[in-house]
Amino acid sequence: MFVAAFDVLYDNARHRGHDLILRDHAHSQFSFGPEIAPRPTLREILAAHYPLRSLVTVRHPIDSFASLEKHRWLNFTPGTLEEYARRYLVFLDRHEGVEVLRYEDFVAAPEDTMQRMAEVLELTYDAGFLQLFPAIQLSGDSGRSGETIAPRPQRELGADLRAQAAGSPSYEALCDR
């Protein structure tokens, strides 16, 4: 049913000469519940039916985990950095071969990173995107604030989180990756 409904969107975009861009916010699949949901990813569902160009954006895991803690979005058990990093590695494995771009690179050099995104997705790069940025809303952007793309100060990491990072093999593997 999903693919049939998506056909309508896809055909409509093609007939109008538009690009159809989907943002797959996979947090619920990989970081929610007692286990990782054993369902196909959006990319896996659509790749069998449509030509896709994909990329993955990531943020440093200590910062993304600290954000989950701050917003009380630790919806998996155990709610540890080790479990988060283990799930993050599974997410990356499921997106093997897809180009990975880092949030930290984007906020440090938005024009360069956006140009790379456009190349990977085979979209026309609009050098004026920074002027449009404040008017654009995306689903799943609940952590975003402000009208400027720029590095934010890193959150203070508590002693418990620093200790978890020091003792987490999955976190170490994720940072190395």
mmCIF file of C-alpha atoms in Angstrom, residues 1-150:
data_model
loop_
_atom_site.group_PDB
_atom_site.id
_atom_site.type_symbol
_atom_site.label_atom_id
_atom_site.label_comp_id
_atom_site.label_asym_id
_atom_site.label_seq_id
_atom_site.Cartn_x
_atom_site.Cartn_y
_atom_site.Cartn_z
ATOM 1 C CA MET A 1 0.000 0.000 0.000
ATOM 2 C CA PHE A 2 2.859 2.361 0.821
ATOM 3 C CA VAL A 3 4.535 1.863 -2.558
ATOM 4 C CA ALA A 4 1.209 2.320 -4.369
ATOM 5 C CA ALA A 5 0.597 5.599 -2.537
ATOM 6 C CA PHE A 6 4.183 6.671 -3.185
ATOM 7 C CA ASP A 7 3.662 6.013 -6.912
ATOM 8 C CA VAL A 8 1.175 8.882 -6.962
ATOM 9 C CA LEU A 9 3.691 11.294 -5.399
ATOM 10 C CA TYR A 10 6.503 10.099 -7.629
ATOM 11 C CA ASP A 11 4.485 10.340 -10.848
ATOM 12 C CA ASN A 12 3.152 13.772 -9.893
ATOM 13 C CA ALA A 13 6.670 15.098 -9.247
ATOM 14 C CA ARG A 14 8.027 13.650 -12.487
ATOM 15 C CA HIS A 15 5.184 15.084 -14.590
ATOM 16 C CA ARG A 16 5.820 18.537 -13.110
ATOM 17 C CA GLY A 17 9.578 18.268 -13.665
ATOM 18 C CA HIS A 18 10.258 18.350 -9.915
ATOM 19 C CA ASP A 19 12.698 16.417 -7.812
ATOM 20 C CA LEU A 20 11.147 14.364 -5.033
ATOM 21 C CA ILE A 21 13.254 14.455 -1.883
ATOM 22 C CA LEU A 22 12.486 12.326 1.150
ATOM 23 C CA ARG A 23 14.043 12.844 4.532
ATOM 24 C CA ASP A 24 14.102 9.534 6.332
ATOM 25 C CA HIS A 25 14.380 10.258 10.042
ATOM 26 C CA ALA A 26 15.266 6.712 11.093
ATOM 27 C CA HIS A 27 15.496 7.441 14.815
ATOM 28 C CA SER A 28 12.320 5.521 15.614
ATOM 29 C CA GLN A 29 13.519 2.411 13.814
ATOM 30 C CA PHE A 30 16.967 2.215 15.372
ATOM 31 C CA SER A 31 16.604 4.013 18.719
ATOM 32 C CA PHE A 32 13.155 3.202 20.007
ATOM 33 C CA GLY A 33 11.960 0.213 21.949
ATOM 34 C CA PRO A 34 13.631 -2.794 23.491
ATOM 35 C CA GLU A 35 15.059 -3.967 20.148
ATOM 36 C CA ILE A 36 15.774 -2.491 16.739
ATOM 37 C CA ALA A 37 12.611 -2.802 14.679
ATOM 38 C CA PRO A 38 13.080 -5.728 12.252
ATOM 39 C CA ARG A 39 11.491 -3.932 9.324
ATOM 40 C CA PRO A 40 13.101 -2.684 6.121
ATOM 41 C CA THR A 41 14.345 0.879 6.014
ATOM 42 C CA LEU A 42 12.603 3.408 3.803
ATOM 43 C CA ARG A 43 15.545 3.204 1.419
ATOM 44 C CA GLU A 44 15.315 -0.597 1.271
ATOM 45 C CA ILE A 45 11.580 -0.430 0.528
ATOM 46 C CA LEU A 46 11.890 2.144 -2.250
ATOM 47 C CA ALA A 47 15.130 0.896 -3.870
ATOM 48 C CA ALA A 48 13.282 -2.079 -5.342
ATOM 49 C CA HIS A 49 10.887 0.237 -7.195
ATOM 50 C CA TYR A 50 12.591 3.574 -7.930
ATOM 51 C CA PRO A 51 15.956 5.003 -8.911
ATOM 52 C CA LEU A 52 17.381 6.422 -5.680
ATOM 53 C CA ARG A 53 20.253 8.673 -4.746
ATOM 54 C CA SER A 54 20.961 8.685 -1.041
ATOM 55 C CA LEU A 55 23.172 10.137 1.607
ATOM 56 C CA VAL A 56 23.348 9.823 5.363
ATOM 57 C CA THR A 57 23.982 12.708 7.723
ATOM 58 C CA VAL A 58 25.417 12.004 11.153
ATOM 59 C CA ARG A 59 26.366 13.940 14.232
ATOM 60 C CA HIS A 60 29.108 13.051 16.687
ATOM 61 C CA PRO A 61 27.555 10.330 18.856
ATOM 62 C CA ILE A 62 28.441 11.893 22.208
ATOM 63 C CA ASP A 63 26.608 15.069 21.210
ATOM 64 C CA SER A 64 23.598 13.287 19.747
ATOM 65 C CA PHE A 65 23.350 11.045 22.826
ATOM 66 C CA ALA A 66 23.637 14.069 25.156
ATOM 67 C CA SER A 67 20.810 15.697 23.184
ATOM 68 C CA LEU A 68 18.640 12.600 23.605
ATOM 69 C CA GLU A 69 19.285 12.721 27.344
ATOM 70 C CA LYS A 70 18.513 16.439 27.557
ATOM 71 C CA HIS A 71 15.200 16.076 25.706
ATOM 72 C CA ARG A 72 14.315 12.857 27.559
ATOM 73 C CA TRP A 73 14.216 10.908 24.315
ATOM 74 C CA LEU A 74 16.084 7.836 25.550
ATOM 75 C CA ASN A 75 13.405 5.395 24.441
ATOM 76 C CA PHE A 76 15.501 2.233 24.413
ATOM 77 C CA THR A 77 16.887 -0.013 27.103
ATOM 78 C CA PRO A 78 19.313 0.076 28.568
ATOM 79 C CA GLY A 79 19.491 3.862 28.110
ATOM 80 C CA THR A 80 23.276 3.906 27.928
ATOM 81 C CA LEU A 81 25.832 5.329 25.538
ATOM 82 C CA GLU A 82 26.997 1.772 24.802
ATOM 83 C CA GLU A 83 23.494 0.717 23.693
ATOM 84 C CA TYR A 84 23.051 3.909 21.684
ATOM 85 C CA ALA A 85 26.395 3.399 19.923
ATOM 86 C CA ARG A 86 25.569 -0.265 19.222
ATOM 87 C CA ARG A 87 22.305 0.780 17.586
ATOM 88 C CA TYR A 88 24.063 3.599 15.677
ATOM 89 C CA LEU A 89 26.503 1.042 14.244
ATOM 90 C CA VAL A 90 23.580 -1.126 13.081
ATOM 91 C CA PHE A 91 22.070 1.959 11.414
ATOM 92 C CA LEU A 92 25.342 2.620 9.564
ATOM 93 C CA ASP A 93 25.608 -1.054 8.570
ATOM 94 C CA ARG A 94 22.111 -0.902 7.076
ATOM 95 C CA HIS A 95 23.270 2.098 5.007
ATOM 96 C CA GLU A 96 26.529 0.552 3.846
ATOM 97 C CA GLY A 97 27.759 2.126 0.620
ATOM 98 C CA VAL A 98 25.782 5.347 1.152
ATOM 99 C CA GLU A 99 27.875 8.499 1.442
ATOM 100 C CA VAL A 100 28.039 9.820 4.999
ATOM 101 C CA LEU A 101 28.225 13.552 5.695
ATOM 102 C CA ARG A 102 28.879 14.983 9.131
ATOM 103 C CA TYR A 103 26.761 17.642 10.852
ATOM 104 C CA GLU A 104 29.948 19.190 12.232
ATOM 105 C CA ASP A 105 31.296 19.710 8.700
ATOM 106 C CA PHE A 106 27.993 21.220 7.610
ATOM 107 C CA VAL A 107 27.873 23.840 10.364
ATOM 108 C CA ALA A 108 31.571 24.653 9.892
ATOM 109 C CA ALA A 109 31.285 25.063 6.105
ATOM 110 C CA PRO A 110 27.608 25.027 5.051
ATOM 111 C CA GLU A 111 28.205 26.092 1.439
ATOM 112 C CA ASP A 112 30.804 23.387 0.781
ATOM 113 C CA THR A 113 28.764 20.662 2.464
ATOM 114 C CA MET A 114 25.513 21.671 0.776
ATOM 115 C CA GLN A 115 27.274 21.689 -2.572
ATOM 116 C CA ARG A 116 28.501 18.139 -1.868
ATOM 117 C CA MET A 117 24.956 17.106 -0.893
ATOM 118 C CA ALA A 118 23.669 18.473 -4.194
ATOM 119 C CA GLU A 119 26.362 16.553 -6.100
ATOM 120 C CA VAL A 120 25.590 13.262 -4.347
ATOM 121 C CA LEU A 121 21.844 13.687 -4.880
ATOM 122 C CA GLU A 122 22.317 15.022 -8.428
ATOM 123 C CA LEU A 123 20.403 18.198 -7.629
ATOM 124 C CA THR A 124 21.083 21.725 -8.789
ATOM 125 C CA TYR A 125 23.045 23.604 -6.141
ATOM 126 C CA ASP A 126 21.524 26.950 -5.195
ATOM 127 C CA ALA A 127 24.227 29.246 -3.784
ATOM 128 C CA GLY A 128 21.449 31.346 -2.212
ATOM 129 C CA PHE A 129 20.234 28.557 0.063
ATOM 130 C CA LEU A 130 21.492 30.375 3.175
ATOM 131 C CA GLN A 131 18.991 33.161 2.555
ATOM 132 C CA LEU A 132 16.169 30.614 2.232
ATOM 133 C CA PHE A 133 17.194 28.571 5.255
ATOM 134 C CA PRO A 134 15.150 30.444 7.892
ATOM 135 C CA ALA A 135 11.917 29.833 5.945
ATOM 136 C CA ILE A 136 12.404 26.070 5.524
ATOM 137 C CA GLN A 137 10.798 23.649 7.963
ATOM 138 C CA LEU A 138 11.536 19.935 7.945
ATOM 139 C CA SER A 139 9.834 17.144 9.780
ATOM 140 C CA GLY A 140 12.061 15.763 12.506
ATOM 141 C CA ASP A 141 14.011 18.988 13.042
ATOM 142 C CA SER A 142 12.845 19.412 16.624
ATOM 143 C CA GLY A 143 16.354 20.069 17.907
ATOM 144 C CA ARG A 144 17.099 22.845 15.426
ATOM 145 C CA SER A 145 16.884 26.420 16.594
ATOM 146 C CA GLY A 146 17.932 29.777 15.244
ATOM 147 C CA GLU A 147 18.103 31.152 11.750
ATOM 148 C CA THR A 148 21.860 30.788 11.298
ATOM 149 C CA ILE A 149 23.818 27.708 10.349
ATOM 150 C CA ALA A 150 26.816 27.800 12.661
#
